[in-house]
Amino acid sequence: MIKRTLFFGNPAYLSTKNEQLVVSFPDDQPEKTVPVEDIGMMVLEHPQLTLTNGLMGKLVNNKVAIVSCNGQHLPDGILLPMHGHTEQTERIRHQLNASQPLKKNLWQQTVTAKIKNQAALLADRETPVQRLNHLAKSVQSGDTGNNEAQAAAYYWQHIFDLPGFNREQKGMPPNNLLNYGYAILRAIIARALVSSGLLPQVGIWHRNKYNAYCLADDIMEPYRPFVDMVVRHIVETEDTYEELNIHLKKELLSIPALDVRIDGQKSPLMVAASRTTNSLFECFAGISRKIIYPEYG
Amino acid sequence: MDERFYSRLNQYRSLWVLVFFDLPTDTKKDRKIASGFRKKLLDDGFSMFQFSIYMRFCASRENADVHIKRVKVNLPPKGKVGIMCITDKQFGMMELFYGTKLAEKETPHQQLELF
């Protein structure tokens, strides 16, 4: 079942009672409760939020991804459990022992899936995508031809109807929406990886020594077009999106509940993420050779 | 947003599980068992609707099955317990009163909630 996403943008005191999260407000509003086991993700945004350690313990035990935000309201931290899976140590050993050819093959599958999804998203608006289809077909092991970057260059030119748009971390809007959406997606994928007993730090392609979520960044690639779809929808329907207001955040926080098609079935994105990470483990363990990724459309 | 991406969360699929019980409270031991049963319901995310009627919102049939099973595992040795599921649609059609005044119903949990 799809777990719930809670967003805290107002001062509150969060504690626990009867295996539930209790939200108390500073004014006279009545308390609210949420069963801890129903929660999948919590976004903490207001500086005046207080959490008890007892609550954090319960959240972590239930594998809730806790995302904390900085003064600019952008997500900048994820708290995940140390023990995500009963066979964790064995699973991590498989991950660390994965051979270089296997990792290159997995990266090839990932890039192919990503470009296919990008192409499908552009095709929704009747943009010609022969170039992307060709790039998706010709990804080599380890993506030595760098098809990913070639595809991205074409993709970002055509996705929005905005003159002069560039995908950059600190670029013009809707880059701000994309950053927020990707941070949410990253937390979902990191949570799924941990619950499949994998280390989100050790990637198959990303290996920047300053990045704490290399594997999450690898695995989220084919999922990015789903975020782009939500952002494109905002760009097309909203008059202004320079500032991330609560209304826009609400739309972006619906990402975990999006229905995606994976392995022939429809499934909420958050559930699909767990299927992907589990198939990834099977590849590491030598049980399977294919990562299962969702297909756009 | 495209309609097709939201087909999953609909009011006919989400359920409310209701648990009704009459438990003996004659001896100290009976009372302990009764309050233990009540506490387990609370731990499982049920909330009190009326004395000895508890309810819980479940986003899917599968999820409801999990919680019904937990109630069954924790059944007290004596006393009468009823478990019932109704759809969110049916729950929404319930009329509730305080005296003669119409009262607010509990709303289903949203997948995304803003506090």
PDB file of N, CA and C in Angstrom, chain A residues 1-10 18-20 32 35 37-38 124 229-230 233 250-251 253-254 257-259 266-268 296-297, chain B residues 1-2 4-9 39 41-47 56-60 62-63 66-67 70 109-115:
ATOM      1  N   MET A   1       0.834  -1.197   0.000  1.00  0.00           N
ATOM      2  CA  MET A   1       0.000   0.000   0.000  1.00  0.00           C
ATOM      3  C   MET A   1       0.863   1.238   0.000  1.00  0.00           C
ATOM      4  N   ILE A   2       0.292   2.309  -0.454  1.00  0.00           N
ATOM      5  CA  ILE A   2       1.056   3.533  -0.563  1.00  0.00           C
ATOM      6  C   ILE A   2       1.099   4.219   0.801  1.00  0.00           C
ATOM      7  N   LYS A   3       2.318   4.518   1.221  1.00  0.00           N
ATOM      8  CA  LYS A   3       2.474   5.163   2.527  1.00  0.00           C
ATOM      9  C   LYS A   3       2.193   6.654   2.410  1.00  0.00           C
ATOM     10  N   ARG A   4       1.976   7.279   3.549  1.00  0.00           N
ATOM     11  CA  ARG A   4       1.570   8.684   3.507  1.00  0.00           C
ATOM     12  C   ARG A   4       2.764   9.634   3.564  1.00  0.00           C
ATOM     13  N   THR A   5       2.584  10.794   2.980  1.00  0.00           N
ATOM     14  CA  THR A   5       3.589  11.854   3.017  1.00  0.00           C
ATOM     15  C   THR A   5       3.066  12.968   3.909  1.00  0.00           C
ATOM     16  N   LEU A   6       3.848  13.362   4.904  1.00  0.00           N
ATOM     17  CA  LEU A   6       3.424  14.458   5.780  1.00  0.00           C
ATOM     18  C   LEU A   6       4.356  15.638   5.573  1.00  0.00           C
ATOM     19  N   PHE A   7       3.777  16.797   5.499  1.00  0.00           N
ATOM     20  CA  PHE A   7       4.552  18.013   5.283  1.00  0.00           C
ATOM     21  C   PHE A   7       4.276  18.968   6.433  1.00  0.00           C
ATOM     22  N   PHE A   8       5.339  19.431   7.107  1.00  0.00           N
ATOM     23  CA  PHE A   8       5.153  20.330   8.247  1.00  0.00           C
ATOM     24  C   PHE A   8       5.709  21.706   7.898  1.00  0.00           C
ATOM     25  N   GLY A   9       4.831  22.659   7.689  1.00  0.00           N
ATOM     26  CA  GLY A   9       5.257  24.012   7.325  1.00  0.00           C
ATOM     27  C   GLY A   9       4.878  25.045   8.368  1.00  0.00           C
ATOM     28  N   ASN A  10       4.377  24.593   9.527  1.00  0.00           N
ATOM     29  CA  ASN A  10       3.969  25.505  10.597  1.00  0.00           C
ATOM     30  C   ASN A  10       4.570  25.041  11.913  1.00  0.00           C
ATOM     31  N   ASN A  18       0.987   5.659  21.850  1.00  0.00           N
ATOM     32  CA  ASN A  18       0.270   4.529  21.241  1.00  0.00           C
ATOM     33  C   ASN A  18       0.731   4.239  19.811  1.00  0.00           C
ATOM     34  N   GLU A  19       2.013   4.204  19.564  1.00  0.00           N
ATOM     35  CA  GLU A  19       2.553   3.936  18.221  1.00  0.00           C
ATOM     36  C   GLU A  19       2.034   4.929  17.183  1.00  0.00           C
ATOM     37  N   GLN A  20       1.657   6.102  17.623  1.00  0.00           N
ATOM     38  CA  GLN A  20       1.170   7.111  16.693  1.00  0.00           C
ATOM     39  C   GLN A  20       1.995   8.379  16.835  1.00  0.00           C
ATOM     40  N   LYS A  32      -3.533  16.293  16.501  1.00  0.00           N
ATOM     41  CA  LYS A  32      -3.836  15.320  15.446  1.00  0.00           C
ATOM     42  C   LYS A  32      -2.915  14.128  15.613  1.00  0.00           C
ATOM     43  N   PRO A  35      -0.938   7.152  12.570  1.00  0.00           N
ATOM     44  CA  PRO A  35      -0.203   5.919  12.893  1.00  0.00           C
ATOM     45  C   PRO A  35       1.179   5.937  12.243  1.00  0.00           C
ATOM     46  N   GLU A  37       3.171   3.628  11.418  1.00  0.00           N
ATOM     47  CA  GLU A  37       3.437   2.653  10.348  1.00  0.00           C
ATOM     48  C   GLU A  37       2.839   3.064   9.004  1.00  0.00           C
ATOM     49  N   ASP A  38       1.931   4.043   8.988  1.00  0.00           N
ATOM     50  CA  ASP A  38       1.353   4.494   7.722  1.00  0.00           C
ATOM     51  C   ASP A  38       2.215   5.538   7.021  1.00  0.00           C
ATOM     52  N   ASP A 124       4.719  13.142 -25.763  1.00  0.00           N
ATOM     53  CA  ASP A 124       3.399  13.567 -25.280  1.00  0.00           C
ATOM     54  C   ASP A 124       2.947  14.878 -25.926  1.00  0.00           C
ATOM     55  N   MET A 229       7.552  15.768 -15.610  1.00  0.00           N
ATOM     56  CA  MET A 229       6.165  15.836 -16.064  1.00  0.00           C
ATOM     57  C   MET A 229       5.336  16.742 -15.146  1.00  0.00           C
ATOM     58  N   VAL A 230       5.532  16.571 -13.830  1.00  0.00           N
ATOM     59  CA  VAL A 230       4.789  17.399 -12.876  1.00  0.00           C
ATOM     60  C   VAL A 230       5.185  18.864 -13.050  1.00  0.00           C
ATOM     61  N   HIS A 233       3.743  20.375 -16.108  1.00  0.00           N
ATOM     62  CA  HIS A 233       2.327  20.671 -15.894  1.00  0.00           C
ATOM     63  C   HIS A 233       2.160  21.994 -15.152  1.00  0.00           C
ATOM     64  N   LYS A 250       2.649  21.449  -2.772  1.00  0.00           N
ATOM     65  CA  LYS A 250       1.654  20.394  -2.655  1.00  0.00           C
ATOM     66  C   LYS A 250       1.632  19.551  -3.930  1.00  0.00           C
ATOM     67  N   GLU A 251       1.716  20.255  -5.050  1.00  0.00           N
ATOM     68  CA  GLU A 251       1.703  19.531  -6.317  1.00  0.00           C
ATOM     69  C   GLU A 251       2.962  18.661  -6.452  1.00  0.00           C
ATOM     70  N   LEU A 253       4.730  17.475  -3.999  1.00  0.00           N
ATOM     71  CA  LEU A 253       4.735  16.405  -3.004  1.00  0.00           C
ATOM     72  C   LEU A 253       3.793  15.272  -3.381  1.00  0.00           C
ATOM     73  N   SER A 254       3.071  15.421  -4.485  1.00  0.00           N
ATOM     74  CA  SER A 254       2.239  14.313  -4.943  1.00  0.00           C
ATOM     75  C   SER A 254       3.068  13.290  -5.710  1.00  0.00           C
ATOM     76  N   ALA A 257       2.933   9.548  -4.941  1.00  0.00           N
ATOM     77  CA  ALA A 257       1.670   8.858  -5.218  1.00  0.00           C
ATOM     78  C   ALA A 257       1.356   8.747  -6.706  1.00  0.00           C
ATOM     79  N   LEU A 258       2.195   9.295  -7.564  1.00  0.00           N
ATOM     80  CA  LEU A 258       1.930   9.194  -9.000  1.00  0.00           C
ATOM     81  C   LEU A 258       1.815   7.736  -9.411  1.00  0.00           C
ATOM     82  N   ASP A 259       0.873   7.447 -10.296  1.00  0.00           N
ATOM     83  CA  ASP A 259       0.781   6.087 -10.817  1.00  0.00           C
ATOM     84  C   ASP A 259       1.767   5.927 -11.963  1.00  0.00           C
ATOM     85  N   LYS A 266       0.407  -1.180 -13.142  1.00  0.00           N
ATOM     86  CA  LYS A 266       0.381   0.181 -12.631  1.00  0.00           C
ATOM     87  C   LYS A 266       0.643   0.162 -11.137  1.00  0.00           C
ATOM     88  N   SER A 267       1.424   1.116 -10.684  1.00  0.00           N
ATOM     89  CA  SER A 267       1.792   1.096  -9.279  1.00  0.00           C
ATOM     90  C   SER A 267       2.169   2.508  -8.847  1.00  0.00           C
ATOM     91  N   PRO A 268       1.900   2.886  -7.598  1.00  0.00           N
ATOM     92  CA  PRO A 268       2.352   4.206  -7.158  1.00  0.00           C
ATOM     93  C   PRO A 268       3.877   4.283  -7.212  1.00  0.00           C
ATOM     94  N   TYR A 296       7.509   5.397 -18.820  1.00  0.00           N
ATOM     95  CA  TYR A 296       6.602   6.534 -18.889  1.00  0.00           C
ATOM     96  C   TYR A 296       5.485   6.270 -19.896  1.00  0.00           C
ATOM     97  N   GLY A 297       4.274   6.699 -19.539  1.00  0.00           N
ATOM     98  CA  GLY A 297       3.178   6.637 -20.503  1.00  0.00           C
ATOM     99  C   GLY A 297       2.169   5.551 -20.210  1.00  0.00           C
TER     100      GLY A 297
ATOM    101  N   MET B   1      -3.174  17.805 -13.665  1.00  0.00           N
ATOM    102  CA  MET B   1      -2.288  16.699 -14.021  1.00  0.00           C
ATOM    103  C   MET B   1      -3.081  15.647 -14.782  1.00  0.00           C
ATOM    104  N   ASP B   2      -2.367  14.871 -15.580  1.00  0.00           N
ATOM    105  CA  ASP B   2      -3.051  13.851 -16.366  1.00  0.00           C
ATOM    106  C   ASP B   2      -3.868  12.939 -15.449  1.00  0.00           C
ATOM    107  N   ARG B   4      -4.835   9.924 -15.766  1.00  0.00           N
ATOM    108  CA  ARG B   4      -4.423   8.523 -15.639  1.00  0.00           C
ATOM    109  C   ARG B   4      -3.481   8.270 -14.462  1.00  0.00           C
ATOM    110  N   PHE B   5      -2.792   9.336 -14.010  1.00  0.00           N
ATOM    111  CA  PHE B   5      -1.829   9.110 -12.946  1.00  0.00           C
ATOM    112  C   PHE B   5      -2.471   9.057 -11.560  1.00  0.00           C
ATOM    113  N   TYR B   6      -3.755   9.357 -11.482  1.00  0.00           N
ATOM    114  CA  TYR B   6      -4.378   9.386 -10.157  1.00  0.00           C
ATOM    115  C   TYR B   6      -5.482   8.369  -9.961  1.00  0.00           C
ATOM    116  N   SER B   7      -5.561   7.375 -10.840  1.00  0.00           N
ATOM    117  CA  SER B   7      -6.695   6.459 -10.777  1.00  0.00           C
ATOM    118  C   SER B   7      -6.699   5.602  -9.521  1.00  0.00           C
ATOM    119  N   ARG B   8      -5.549   5.476  -8.873  1.00  0.00           N
ATOM    120  CA  ARG B   8      -5.432   4.494  -7.809  1.00  0.00           C
ATOM    121  C   ARG B   8      -6.162   4.870  -6.517  1.00  0.00           C
ATOM    122  N   LEU B   9      -6.110   6.149  -6.195  1.00  0.00           N
ATOM    123  CA  LEU B   9      -6.627   6.539  -4.888  1.00  0.00           C
ATOM    124  C   LEU B   9      -8.082   6.940  -5.038  1.00  0.00           C
ATOM    125  N   LYS B  39      -6.017  -0.963  24.160  1.00  0.00           N
ATOM    126  CA  LYS B  39      -4.693  -0.364  23.934  1.00  0.00           C
ATOM    127  C   LYS B  39      -4.083  -0.872  22.634  1.00  0.00           C
ATOM    128  N   LEU B  41      -5.685  -1.842  20.004  1.00  0.00           N
ATOM    129  CA  LEU B  41      -6.379  -1.179  18.895  1.00  0.00           C
ATOM    130  C   LEU B  41      -5.788   0.207  18.657  1.00  0.00           C
ATOM    131  N   LEU B  42      -5.543   0.928  19.742  1.00  0.00           N
ATOM    132  CA  LEU B  42      -4.962   2.277  19.613  1.00  0.00           C
ATOM    133  C   LEU B  42      -3.574   2.201  18.988  1.00  0.00           C
ATOM    134  N   ASP B  43      -2.774   1.223  19.452  1.00  0.00           N
ATOM    135  CA  ASP B  43      -1.420   1.057  18.903  1.00  0.00           C
ATOM    136  C   ASP B  43      -1.461   0.789  17.409  1.00  0.00           C
ATOM    137  N   ASP B  44      -2.524   0.132  16.979  1.00  0.00           N
ATOM    138  CA  ASP B  44      -2.625  -0.237  15.575  1.00  0.00           C
ATOM    139  C   ASP B  44      -3.209   0.888  14.726  1.00  0.00           C
ATOM    140  N   GLY B  45      -3.456   2.030  15.350  1.00  0.00           N
ATOM    141  CA  GLY B  45      -3.927   3.178  14.577  1.00  0.00           C
ATOM    142  C   GLY B  45      -5.433   3.342  14.570  1.00  0.00           C
ATOM    143  N   PHE B  46      -6.151   2.564  15.376  1.00  0.00           N
ATOM    144  CA  PHE B  46      -7.592   2.781  15.471  1.00  0.00           C
ATOM    145  C   PHE B  46      -7.860   3.989  16.360  1.00  0.00           C
ATOM    146  N   SER B  47      -8.989   4.654  16.136  1.00  0.00           N
ATOM    147  CA  SER B  47      -9.358   5.709  17.067  1.00  0.00           C
ATOM    148  C   SER B  47     -10.784   5.452  17.542  1.00  0.00           C
ATOM    149  N   ARG B  56     -10.797   2.638  11.911  1.00  0.00           N
ATOM    150  CA  ARG B  56      -9.506   2.972  11.304  1.00  0.00           C
ATOM    151  C   ARG B  56      -9.708   3.131   9.802  1.00  0.00           C
ATOM    152  N   PHE B  57      -9.045   4.138   9.238  1.00  0.00           N
ATOM    153  CA  PHE B  57      -9.089   4.333   7.790  1.00  0.00           C
ATOM    154  C   PHE B  57      -7.976   3.517   7.138  1.00  0.00           C
ATOM    155  N   CYS B  58      -8.297   2.790   6.072  1.00  0.00           N
ATOM    156  CA  CYS B  58      -7.290   2.009   5.349  1.00  0.00           C
ATOM    157  C   CYS B  58      -7.345   2.380   3.877  1.00  0.00           C
ATOM    158  N   ALA B  59      -6.168   2.620   3.292  1.00  0.00           N
ATOM    159  CA  ALA B  59      -6.133   3.127   1.918  1.00  0.00           C
ATOM    160  C   ALA B  59      -6.461   2.063   0.887  1.00  0.00           C
ATOM    161  N   SER B  60      -6.402   0.788   1.259  1.00  0.00           N
ATOM    162  CA  SER B  60      -6.678  -0.262   0.276  1.00  0.00           C
ATOM    163  C   SER B  60      -7.225  -1.492   0.985  1.00  0.00           C
ATOM    164  N   GLU B  62      -6.027  -4.488   0.752  1.00  0.00           N
ATOM    165  CA  GLU B  62      -4.911  -5.272   1.302  1.00  0.00           C
ATOM    166  C   GLU B  62      -4.512  -4.732   2.663  1.00  0.00           C
ATOM    167  N   ASN B  63      -4.478  -3.405   2.760  1.00  0.00           N
ATOM    168  CA  ASN B  63      -4.098  -2.786   4.028  1.00  0.00           C
ATOM    169  C   ASN B  63      -5.144  -3.090   5.093  1.00  0.00           C
ATOM    170  N   VAL B  66      -4.664  -6.487   6.601  1.00  0.00           N
ATOM    171  CA  VAL B  66      -3.583  -6.535   7.586  1.00  0.00           C
ATOM    172  C   VAL B  66      -4.119  -6.170   8.971  1.00  0.00           C
ATOM    173  N   HIS B  67      -4.900  -5.083   9.023  1.00  0.00           N
ATOM    174  CA  HIS B  67      -5.353  -4.605  10.329  1.00  0.00           C
ATOM    175  C   HIS B  67      -6.441  -5.501  10.909  1.00  0.00           C
ATOM    176  N   ARG B  70      -4.718  -8.354  12.504  1.00  0.00           N
ATOM    177  CA  ARG B  70      -4.124  -8.008  13.797  1.00  0.00           C
ATOM    178  C   ARG B  70      -5.179  -7.997  14.890  1.00  0.00           C
ATOM    179  N   HIS B 109      -7.875   9.799   5.782  1.00  0.00           N
ATOM    180  CA  HIS B 109      -6.510  10.299   5.752  1.00  0.00           C
ATOM    181  C   HIS B 109      -6.130  10.566   4.313  1.00  0.00           C
ATOM    182  N   GLN B 110      -5.511  11.679   4.090  1.00  0.00           N
ATOM    183  CA  GLN B 110      -5.041  11.972   2.748  1.00  0.00           C
ATOM    184  C   GLN B 110      -3.672  11.345   2.561  1.00  0.00           C
ATOM    185  N   GLN B 111      -3.398  10.991   1.328  1.00  0.00           N
ATOM    186  CA  GLN B 111      -2.060  10.450   1.062  1.00  0.00           C
ATOM    187  C   GLN B 111      -1.012  11.526   1.361  1.00  0.00           C
ATOM    188  N   LEU B 112      -1.345  12.756   1.016  1.00  0.00           N
ATOM    189  CA  LEU B 112      -0.454  13.867   1.335  1.00  0.00           C
ATOM    190  C   LEU B 112      -1.156  14.768   2.330  1.00  0.00           C
ATOM    191  N   GLU B 113      -0.532  15.035   3.452  1.00  0.00           N
ATOM    192  CA  GLU B 113      -1.165  15.908   4.417  1.00  0.00           C
ATOM    193  C   GLU B 113      -0.237  17.057   4.781  1.00  0.00           C
ATOM    194  N   LEU B 114      -0.778  18.269   4.806  1.00  0.00           N
ATOM    195  CA  LEU B 114       0.032  19.438   5.137  1.00  0.00           C
ATOM    196  C   LEU B 114      -0.362  19.916   6.529  1.00  0.00           C
ATOM    197  N   PHE B 115       0.636  20.112   7.388  1.00  0.00           N
ATOM    198  CA  PHE B 115       0.346  20.586   8.741  1.00  0.00           C
ATOM    199  C   PHE B 115       0.843  22.017   8.919  1.00  0.00           C
TER     200      PHE B 115
END
